[in-house]
Coordinates of C-alpha atoms in Angstrom, one line a residue:
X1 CA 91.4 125.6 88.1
X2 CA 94.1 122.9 86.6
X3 CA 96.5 125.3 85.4
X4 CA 99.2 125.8 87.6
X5 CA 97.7 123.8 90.3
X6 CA 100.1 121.4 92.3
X7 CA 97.2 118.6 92.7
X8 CA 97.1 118.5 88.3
X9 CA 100.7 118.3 87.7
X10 CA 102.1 115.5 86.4
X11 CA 104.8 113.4 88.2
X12 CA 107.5 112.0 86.9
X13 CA 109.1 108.7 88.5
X14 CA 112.0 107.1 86.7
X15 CA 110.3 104.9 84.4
X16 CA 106.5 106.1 85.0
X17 CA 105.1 109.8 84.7
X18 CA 101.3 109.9 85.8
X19 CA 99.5 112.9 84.9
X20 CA 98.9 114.1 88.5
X21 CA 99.6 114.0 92.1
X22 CA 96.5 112.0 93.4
X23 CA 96.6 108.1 93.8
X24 CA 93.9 105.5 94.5
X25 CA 95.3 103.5 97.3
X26 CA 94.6 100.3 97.8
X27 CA 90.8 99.4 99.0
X28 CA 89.1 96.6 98.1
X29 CA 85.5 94.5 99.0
X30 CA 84.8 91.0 98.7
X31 CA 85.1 91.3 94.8
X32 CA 86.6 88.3 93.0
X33 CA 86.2 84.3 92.6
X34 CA 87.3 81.7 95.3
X35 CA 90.0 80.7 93.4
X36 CA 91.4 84.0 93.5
X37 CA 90.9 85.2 89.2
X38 CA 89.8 88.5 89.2
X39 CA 85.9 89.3 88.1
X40 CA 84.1 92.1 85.8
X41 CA 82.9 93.4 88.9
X42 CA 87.3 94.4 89.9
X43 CA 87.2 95.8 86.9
X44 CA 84.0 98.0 87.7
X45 CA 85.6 99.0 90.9
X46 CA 89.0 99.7 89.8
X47 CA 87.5 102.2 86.7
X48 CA 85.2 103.9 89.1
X49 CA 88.2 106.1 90.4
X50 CA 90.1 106.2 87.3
X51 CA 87.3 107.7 85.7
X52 CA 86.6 110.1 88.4
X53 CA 90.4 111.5 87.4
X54 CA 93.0 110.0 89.6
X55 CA 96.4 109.6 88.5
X56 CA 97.1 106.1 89.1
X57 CA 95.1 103.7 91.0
X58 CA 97.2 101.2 93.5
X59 CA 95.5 98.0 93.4
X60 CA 93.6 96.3 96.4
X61 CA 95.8 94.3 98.5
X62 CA 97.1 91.4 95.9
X63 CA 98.6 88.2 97.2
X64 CA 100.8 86.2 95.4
X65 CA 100.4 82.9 96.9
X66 CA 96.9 81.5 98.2
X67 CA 98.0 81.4 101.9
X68 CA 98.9 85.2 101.7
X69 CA 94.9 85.9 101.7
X70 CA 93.5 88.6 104.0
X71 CA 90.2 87.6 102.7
X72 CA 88.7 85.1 100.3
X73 CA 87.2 86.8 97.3
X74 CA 90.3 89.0 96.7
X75 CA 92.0 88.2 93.5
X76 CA 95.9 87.0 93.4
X77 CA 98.6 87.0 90.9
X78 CA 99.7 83.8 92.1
X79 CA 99.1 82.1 89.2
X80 CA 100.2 82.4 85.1
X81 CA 96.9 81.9 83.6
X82 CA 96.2 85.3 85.4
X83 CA 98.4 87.1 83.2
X84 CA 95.3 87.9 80.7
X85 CA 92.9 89.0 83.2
X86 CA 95.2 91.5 85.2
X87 CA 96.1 92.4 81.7
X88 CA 92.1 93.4 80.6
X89 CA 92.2 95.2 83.8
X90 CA 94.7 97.3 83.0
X91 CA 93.5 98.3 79.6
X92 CA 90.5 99.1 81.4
X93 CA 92.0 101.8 83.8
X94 CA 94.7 102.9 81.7
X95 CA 91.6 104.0 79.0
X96 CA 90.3 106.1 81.4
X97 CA 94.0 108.2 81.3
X98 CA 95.1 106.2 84.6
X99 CA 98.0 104.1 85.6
X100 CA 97.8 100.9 87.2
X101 CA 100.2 99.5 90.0
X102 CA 99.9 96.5 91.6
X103 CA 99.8 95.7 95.1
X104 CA 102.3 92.5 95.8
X105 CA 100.9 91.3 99.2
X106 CA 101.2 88.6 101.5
X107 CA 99.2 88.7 104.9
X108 CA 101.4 87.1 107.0
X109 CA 99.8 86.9 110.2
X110 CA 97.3 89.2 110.0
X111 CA 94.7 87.1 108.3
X112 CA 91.5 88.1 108.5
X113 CA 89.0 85.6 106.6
X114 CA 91.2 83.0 105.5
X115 CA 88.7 81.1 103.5
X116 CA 88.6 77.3 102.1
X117 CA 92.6 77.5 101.3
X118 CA 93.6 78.6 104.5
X119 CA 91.0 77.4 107.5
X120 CA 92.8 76.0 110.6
X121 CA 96.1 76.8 109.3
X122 CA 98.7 78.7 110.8
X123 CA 99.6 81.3 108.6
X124 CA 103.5 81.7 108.0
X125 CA 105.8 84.4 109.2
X126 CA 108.5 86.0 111.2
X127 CA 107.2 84.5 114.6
X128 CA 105.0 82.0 116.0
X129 CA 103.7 84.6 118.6
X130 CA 99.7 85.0 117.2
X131 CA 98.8 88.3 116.1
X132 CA 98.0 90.4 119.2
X133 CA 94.7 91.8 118.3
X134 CA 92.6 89.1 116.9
X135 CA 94.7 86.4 117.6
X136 CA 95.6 85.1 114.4
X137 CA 97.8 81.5 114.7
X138 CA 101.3 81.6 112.8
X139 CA 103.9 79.4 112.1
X140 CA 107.8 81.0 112.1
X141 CA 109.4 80.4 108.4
X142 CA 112.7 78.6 108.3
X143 CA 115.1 80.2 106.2
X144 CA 114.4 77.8 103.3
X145 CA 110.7 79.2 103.8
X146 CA 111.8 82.7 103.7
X147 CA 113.8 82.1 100.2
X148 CA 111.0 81.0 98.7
X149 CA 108.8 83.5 99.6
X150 CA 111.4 85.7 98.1
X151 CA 111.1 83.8 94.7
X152 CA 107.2 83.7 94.8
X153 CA 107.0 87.7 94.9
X154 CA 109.7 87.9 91.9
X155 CA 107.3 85.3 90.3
X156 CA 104.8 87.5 91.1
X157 CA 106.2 90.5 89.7
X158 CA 107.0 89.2 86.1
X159 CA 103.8 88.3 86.1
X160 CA 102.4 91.8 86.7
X161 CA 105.3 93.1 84.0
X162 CA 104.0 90.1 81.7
X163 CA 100.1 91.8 82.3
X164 CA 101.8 95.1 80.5
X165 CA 100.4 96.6 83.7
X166 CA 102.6 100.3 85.0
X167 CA 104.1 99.0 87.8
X168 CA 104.4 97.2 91.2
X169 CA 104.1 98.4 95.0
X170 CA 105.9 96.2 97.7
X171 CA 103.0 96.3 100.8
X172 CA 105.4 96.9 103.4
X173 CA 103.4 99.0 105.9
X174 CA 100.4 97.8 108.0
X175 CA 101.2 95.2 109.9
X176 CA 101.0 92.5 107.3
X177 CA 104.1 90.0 106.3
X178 CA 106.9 92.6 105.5
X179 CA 106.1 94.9 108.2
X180 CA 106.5 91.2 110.5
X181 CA 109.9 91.3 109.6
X182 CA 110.8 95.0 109.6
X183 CA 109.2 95.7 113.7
X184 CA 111.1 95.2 116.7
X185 CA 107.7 95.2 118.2
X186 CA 106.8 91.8 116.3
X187 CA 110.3 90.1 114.8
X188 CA 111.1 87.9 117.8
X189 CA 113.7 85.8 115.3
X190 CA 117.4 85.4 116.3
X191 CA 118.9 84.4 112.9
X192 CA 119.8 86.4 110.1
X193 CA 116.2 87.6 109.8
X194 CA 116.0 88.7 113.0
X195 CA 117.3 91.0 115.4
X196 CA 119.1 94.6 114.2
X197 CA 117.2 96.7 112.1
X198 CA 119.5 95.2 108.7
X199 CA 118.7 92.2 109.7
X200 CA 115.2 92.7 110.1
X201 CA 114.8 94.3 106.8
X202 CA 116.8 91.7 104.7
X203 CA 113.5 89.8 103.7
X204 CA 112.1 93.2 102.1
X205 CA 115.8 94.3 100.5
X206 CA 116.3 90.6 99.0
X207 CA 112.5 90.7 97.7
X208 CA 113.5 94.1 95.7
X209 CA 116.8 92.7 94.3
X210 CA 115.2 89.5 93.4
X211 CA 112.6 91.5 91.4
X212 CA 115.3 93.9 90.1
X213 CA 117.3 90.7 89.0
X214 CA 114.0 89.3 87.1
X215 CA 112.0 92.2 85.6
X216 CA 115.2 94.7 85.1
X217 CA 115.5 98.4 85.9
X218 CA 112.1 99.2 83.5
X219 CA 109.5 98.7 85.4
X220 CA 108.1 100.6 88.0
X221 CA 108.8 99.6 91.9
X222 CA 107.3 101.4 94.7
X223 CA 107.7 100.4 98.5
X224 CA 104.7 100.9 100.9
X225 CA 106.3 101.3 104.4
X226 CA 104.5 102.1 108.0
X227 CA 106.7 105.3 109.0
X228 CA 105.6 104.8 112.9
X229 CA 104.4 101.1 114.2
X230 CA 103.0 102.6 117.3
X231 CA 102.8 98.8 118.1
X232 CA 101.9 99.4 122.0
X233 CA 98.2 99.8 120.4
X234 CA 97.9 96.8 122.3
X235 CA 99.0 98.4 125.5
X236 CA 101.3 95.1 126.7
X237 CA 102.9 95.4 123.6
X238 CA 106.7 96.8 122.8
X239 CA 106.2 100.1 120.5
X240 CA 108.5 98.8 117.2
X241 CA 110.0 100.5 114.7
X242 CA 110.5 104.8 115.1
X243 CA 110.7 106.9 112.1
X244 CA 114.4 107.3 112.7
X245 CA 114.3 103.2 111.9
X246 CA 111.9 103.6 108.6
X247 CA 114.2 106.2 107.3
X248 CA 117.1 104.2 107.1
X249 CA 115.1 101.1 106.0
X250 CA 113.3 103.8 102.9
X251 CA 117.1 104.6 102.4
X252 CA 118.1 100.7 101.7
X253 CA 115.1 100.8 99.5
X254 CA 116.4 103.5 97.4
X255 CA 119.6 102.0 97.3
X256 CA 118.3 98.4 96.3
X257 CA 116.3 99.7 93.4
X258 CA 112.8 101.0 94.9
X259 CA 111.8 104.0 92.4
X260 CA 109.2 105.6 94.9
X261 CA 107.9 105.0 98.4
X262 CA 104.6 105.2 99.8
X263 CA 104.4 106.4 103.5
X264 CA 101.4 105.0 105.8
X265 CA 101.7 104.3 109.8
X266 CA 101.2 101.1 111.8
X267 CA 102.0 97.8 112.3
X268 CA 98.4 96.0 112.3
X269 CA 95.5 96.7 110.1
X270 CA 93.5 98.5 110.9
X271 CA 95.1 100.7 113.7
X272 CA 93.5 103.8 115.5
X273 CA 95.9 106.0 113.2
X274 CA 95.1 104.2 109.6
X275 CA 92.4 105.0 108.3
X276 CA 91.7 107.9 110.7
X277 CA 88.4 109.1 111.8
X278 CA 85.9 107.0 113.8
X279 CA 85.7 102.9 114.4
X280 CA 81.6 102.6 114.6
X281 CA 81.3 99.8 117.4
X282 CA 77.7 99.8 116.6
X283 CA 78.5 98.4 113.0
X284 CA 81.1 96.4 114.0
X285 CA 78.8 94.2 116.7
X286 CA 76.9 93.1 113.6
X287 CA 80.0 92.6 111.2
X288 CA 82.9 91.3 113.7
X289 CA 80.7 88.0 114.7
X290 CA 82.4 86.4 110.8
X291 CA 85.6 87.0 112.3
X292 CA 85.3 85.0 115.7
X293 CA 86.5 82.0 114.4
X294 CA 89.7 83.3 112.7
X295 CA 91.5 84.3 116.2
X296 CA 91.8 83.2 119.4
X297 CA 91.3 86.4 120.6
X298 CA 87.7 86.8 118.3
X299 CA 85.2 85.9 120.5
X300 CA 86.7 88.2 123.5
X301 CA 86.6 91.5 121.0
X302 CA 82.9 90.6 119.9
X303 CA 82.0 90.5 123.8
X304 CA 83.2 94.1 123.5
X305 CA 81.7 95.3 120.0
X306 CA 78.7 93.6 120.8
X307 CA 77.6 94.4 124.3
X308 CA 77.0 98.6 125.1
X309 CA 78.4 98.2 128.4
X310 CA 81.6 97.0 127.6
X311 CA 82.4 99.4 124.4
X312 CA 83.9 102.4 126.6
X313 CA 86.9 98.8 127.7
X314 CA 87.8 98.9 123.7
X315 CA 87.1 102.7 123.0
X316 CA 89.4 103.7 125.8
X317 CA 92.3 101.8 124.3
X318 CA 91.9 102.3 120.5
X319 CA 91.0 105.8 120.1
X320 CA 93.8 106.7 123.2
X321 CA 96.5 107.5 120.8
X322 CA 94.0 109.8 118.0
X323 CA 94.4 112.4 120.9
X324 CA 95.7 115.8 119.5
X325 CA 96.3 114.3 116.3
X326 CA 94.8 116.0 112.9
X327 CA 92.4 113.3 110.7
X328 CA 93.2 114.8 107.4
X329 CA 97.2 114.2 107.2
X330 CA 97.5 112.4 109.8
X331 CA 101.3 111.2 109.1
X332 CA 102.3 113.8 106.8
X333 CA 105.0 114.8 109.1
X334 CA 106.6 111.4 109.4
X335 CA 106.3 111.1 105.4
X336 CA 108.1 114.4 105.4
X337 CA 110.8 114.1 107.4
X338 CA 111.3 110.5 104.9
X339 CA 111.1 112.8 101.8
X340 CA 113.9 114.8 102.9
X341 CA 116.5 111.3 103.6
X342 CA 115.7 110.2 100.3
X343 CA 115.8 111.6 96.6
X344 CA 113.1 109.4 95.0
X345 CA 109.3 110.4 95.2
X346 CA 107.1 110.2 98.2
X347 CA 103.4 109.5 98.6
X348 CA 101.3 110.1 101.3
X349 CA 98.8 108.8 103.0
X350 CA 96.2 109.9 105.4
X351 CA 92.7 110.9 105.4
X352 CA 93.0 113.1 102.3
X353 CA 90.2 115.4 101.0
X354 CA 90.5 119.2 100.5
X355 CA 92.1 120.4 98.4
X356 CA 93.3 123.1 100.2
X357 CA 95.2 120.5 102.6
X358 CA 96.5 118.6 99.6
X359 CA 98.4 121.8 98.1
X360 CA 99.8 122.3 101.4
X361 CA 100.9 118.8 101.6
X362 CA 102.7 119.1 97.9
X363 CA 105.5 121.4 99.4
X364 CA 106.8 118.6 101.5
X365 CA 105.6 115.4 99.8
X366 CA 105.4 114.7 96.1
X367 CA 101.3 113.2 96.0
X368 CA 98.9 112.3 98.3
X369 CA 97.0 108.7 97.9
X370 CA 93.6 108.2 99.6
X371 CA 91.4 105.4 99.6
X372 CA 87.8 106.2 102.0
X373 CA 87.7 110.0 100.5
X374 CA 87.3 108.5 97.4
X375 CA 85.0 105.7 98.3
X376 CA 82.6 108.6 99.3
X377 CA 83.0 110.9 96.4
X378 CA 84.7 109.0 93.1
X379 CA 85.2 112.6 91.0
X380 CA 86.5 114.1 94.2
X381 CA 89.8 115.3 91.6
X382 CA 87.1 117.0 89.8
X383 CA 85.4 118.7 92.4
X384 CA 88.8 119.8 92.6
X385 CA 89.6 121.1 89.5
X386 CA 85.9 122.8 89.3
X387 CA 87.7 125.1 91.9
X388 CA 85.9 123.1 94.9
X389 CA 87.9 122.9 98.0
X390 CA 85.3 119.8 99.4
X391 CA 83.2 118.2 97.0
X392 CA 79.3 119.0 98.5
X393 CA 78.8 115.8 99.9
X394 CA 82.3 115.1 101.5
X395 CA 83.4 111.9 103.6
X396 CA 82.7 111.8 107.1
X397 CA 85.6 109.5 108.2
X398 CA 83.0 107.2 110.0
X399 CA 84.8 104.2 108.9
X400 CA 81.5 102.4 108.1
X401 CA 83.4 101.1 105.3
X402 CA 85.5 99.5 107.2
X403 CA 83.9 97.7 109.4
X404 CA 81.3 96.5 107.3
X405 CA 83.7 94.8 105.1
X406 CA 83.6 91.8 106.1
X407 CA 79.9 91.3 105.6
X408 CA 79.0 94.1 103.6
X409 CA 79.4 95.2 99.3
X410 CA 82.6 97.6 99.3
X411 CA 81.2 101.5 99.3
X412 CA 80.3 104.3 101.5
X413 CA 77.8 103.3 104.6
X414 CA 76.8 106.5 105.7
X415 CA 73.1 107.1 105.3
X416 CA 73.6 110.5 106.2
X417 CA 75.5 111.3 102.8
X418 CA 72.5 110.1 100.6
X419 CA 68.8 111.4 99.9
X420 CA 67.3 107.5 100.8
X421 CA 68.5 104.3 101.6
X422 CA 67.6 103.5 98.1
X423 CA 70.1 105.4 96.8
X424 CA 72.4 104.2 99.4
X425 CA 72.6 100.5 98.1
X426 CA 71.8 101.6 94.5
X427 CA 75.9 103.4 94.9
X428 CA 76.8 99.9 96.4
X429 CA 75.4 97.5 93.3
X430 CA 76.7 100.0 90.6
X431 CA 80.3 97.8 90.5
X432 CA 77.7 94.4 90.6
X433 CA 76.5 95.2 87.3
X434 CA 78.1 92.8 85.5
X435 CA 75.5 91.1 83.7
X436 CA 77.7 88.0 82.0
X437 CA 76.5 85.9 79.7
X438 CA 75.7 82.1 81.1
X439 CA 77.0 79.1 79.7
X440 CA 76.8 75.7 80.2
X441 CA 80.1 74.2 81.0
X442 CA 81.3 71.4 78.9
X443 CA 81.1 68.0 79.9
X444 CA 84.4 66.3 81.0

């Protein structure tokens, strides 16, 4: 069924061709060291959907300074000694017939775990406002702040060039540091970083040129970007940025150097629209309690996971704005109308999974990425190419994922999709099978 299907074509970006139109997006579980070096079990992960036939897999959300963390136990690039390890890992996928980009990330802040590094410290960004749905504490960057942030993602991006790895994506989307800049509905600053839409987006468009200016025209750069905030998820809250406003920042993009963009929605993490489907408040009342001391709003939002009575308080305002909206391409249109205002490659993203949907997608976007889908099946692209429109087993969208990361191994959660709980938690450990050697370490 591969021959002169859209899904198996290759695309071709400047510098880059992968050999077809489905990418892993970023996803990741508590995988890595404390320090943030990257572990044998990353690299059982990241090959898990690179041998089921993706194209390319975007790394997990990768920081390139320690106070950038969403989580400790994901690995960084913010180091040199690095370079090897990101360098095994992508040999690793790339001998599977996949390319690997990685994620350049900095939280912001929308910090969810913060770890050793980062405990009782206000994370840096646009505004000292705390995040509005957990309650996360920020400090506002001075300009000085803001240039070096710029130099540390440069830094950040020889260092994935230096790894030999296929390219970079800028997470621009999702509420975390860049999207702080880019929203209305969040950048409170009056100085050059602040205010119009240029303005707004000068930290992003100086972070591409500074990159441009260090690793050259080569090497693959891709922009993640939120088309739609919808920001008034919080219902006090002003709406931010429209798709009219992401066009013309996807524009600038183009212009500075970006070779492809990557089109999400929302300006926090996660949002009722990203990842679509369900938010299982029965899940979360066990996982959300190792969050409570990360906000100031923690506590108030376990009362409401936790506690039956009170659910309907947060179901009424999250799932408010999923009404009459599709799970399954849930912001194609917005990635559409981007595709058209631009003349690089889009991606899009959106609670991908059949087939037939994906073809449909390919006449107005150039791939799809999906990140649960694949949690759930692995070989979904070759269900696909088997002629299957859903693989027999598909994902539900129940998000139990999700919500279970912050206590739970990274995999799918729904006992419904699996012939015993045993085989349940056999799926999670398959990445944990590491089984290193021990040493003794030598004396100082």
């Amino acid at each position: 069924m591969t021959h002169d299907d859209p899904i198996f074509e290759p695309l071709a970006f400047r510098n880059l061709t992968v050999k077809n139109r489905i990418f892993r997006s970023n996803i990741s579980g508590r995988f890595d060291n404390e320090d943030g070096s990257l572990t044998q079990t990353r690299i059982n992960w990241e090959c898990r959907f690179a041998a089921g036939g993706v194209g390319a897999v975007i790394s997990s959300y990768v920081p390139v300074r320690m106070d950038g963390r969403i989580i400790a136990g994901y690995a960084t690039i913010h180091r040199d000694d690095f370079i090897p390890a990101w360098e095994k890992l992508g040999e690793a996928v790339r001998a599977h017939g996949a390319r690997y980009i990685l994620q350049l990330s900095h939280s912001g802040r929308q910090m969810d775990l913060p770890g050793v590094h980062n405990m009782q410290r206000a994370s840096p960004s646009p505004t000292s406002a705390p995040e509005t749905l957990h309650g996360f504490l920020t400090q506002a960057m001075s300009t000085g702040q803001v240039r070096q942030m710029v130099r540390d993602f440069a830094r950040a991006a020889w260092r994935a060039r230096e790894a030999g790895l296929d390219g970079i994506e800028l997470h621009a989307a999702n509420g975390y540091l860049f999207t702080q800049f880019l929203s209305s509905g969040i950048n409170d600053r009056k100085d050059a970083y602040g205010g119009g839409l240029r303005n707004r987006a000068r930290f992003l468009l100086e972070v591409i040129a500074a990159i441009r200016e260090t690793v050259g025209r080569e090497f693959h750069l891709q922009v993640k970007l939120s088309a739609t905030d919808h920001n008034n998820v919080i219902p006090w809250e002003g709406r931010g940025n429209t798709v009219a406003d992401t066009i013309k920042v996807a524009q600038w993009c183009e212009a500075m150097g970006a070779d492809a963009l990557h089109v999400s929605t929302g300006s926090l993490f996660p949002h009722p629209l990203n990842p679509p489907g369900d938010l299982p408040l029965d899940l979360l009342a066990i996982t959300y309690d190792a969050m409570i001391s990360s906000g100031i709003h923690g506590f108030r939002n376990f009362l409401l996971f936790r506690y039956p009575a009170l659910r309907p308080i947060f179901r009424w305002i999250w799932f408010r704005m999923k009404a009459g909206r599709p799970v399954q391409g849930v912001g194609l249109d917005e990635a559409r109308m981007i595709r058209e205002a631009v003349t690089i490659p889009v991606i899009s993203t959106g609670g991908w999974q059949s087939a037939t949907a994906i073809r449909d997608a390919l006449t107005r976007v150039d791939a799809v990425s999906i990140a649960r889908s694949l949690v759930a099946n692995p070989d979904l692209p070759q269900h696909w190419a088997a002629g299957h429109d859903l693989p027999p087993r598909p994902c539900t969208y129940c998000n139990k994922c999700l919500v279970g990361a912050p206590k739970l191994p990274m995999g799918c959660h729904e006992l419904s999709r699996f012939p015993s709980r045993e085989a349940m938690i056999d799926q999670l450990m398959e990445v944990y099978a590491t089984k290193p050697l021990l040493r003794i370490p030598e004396a100082p």
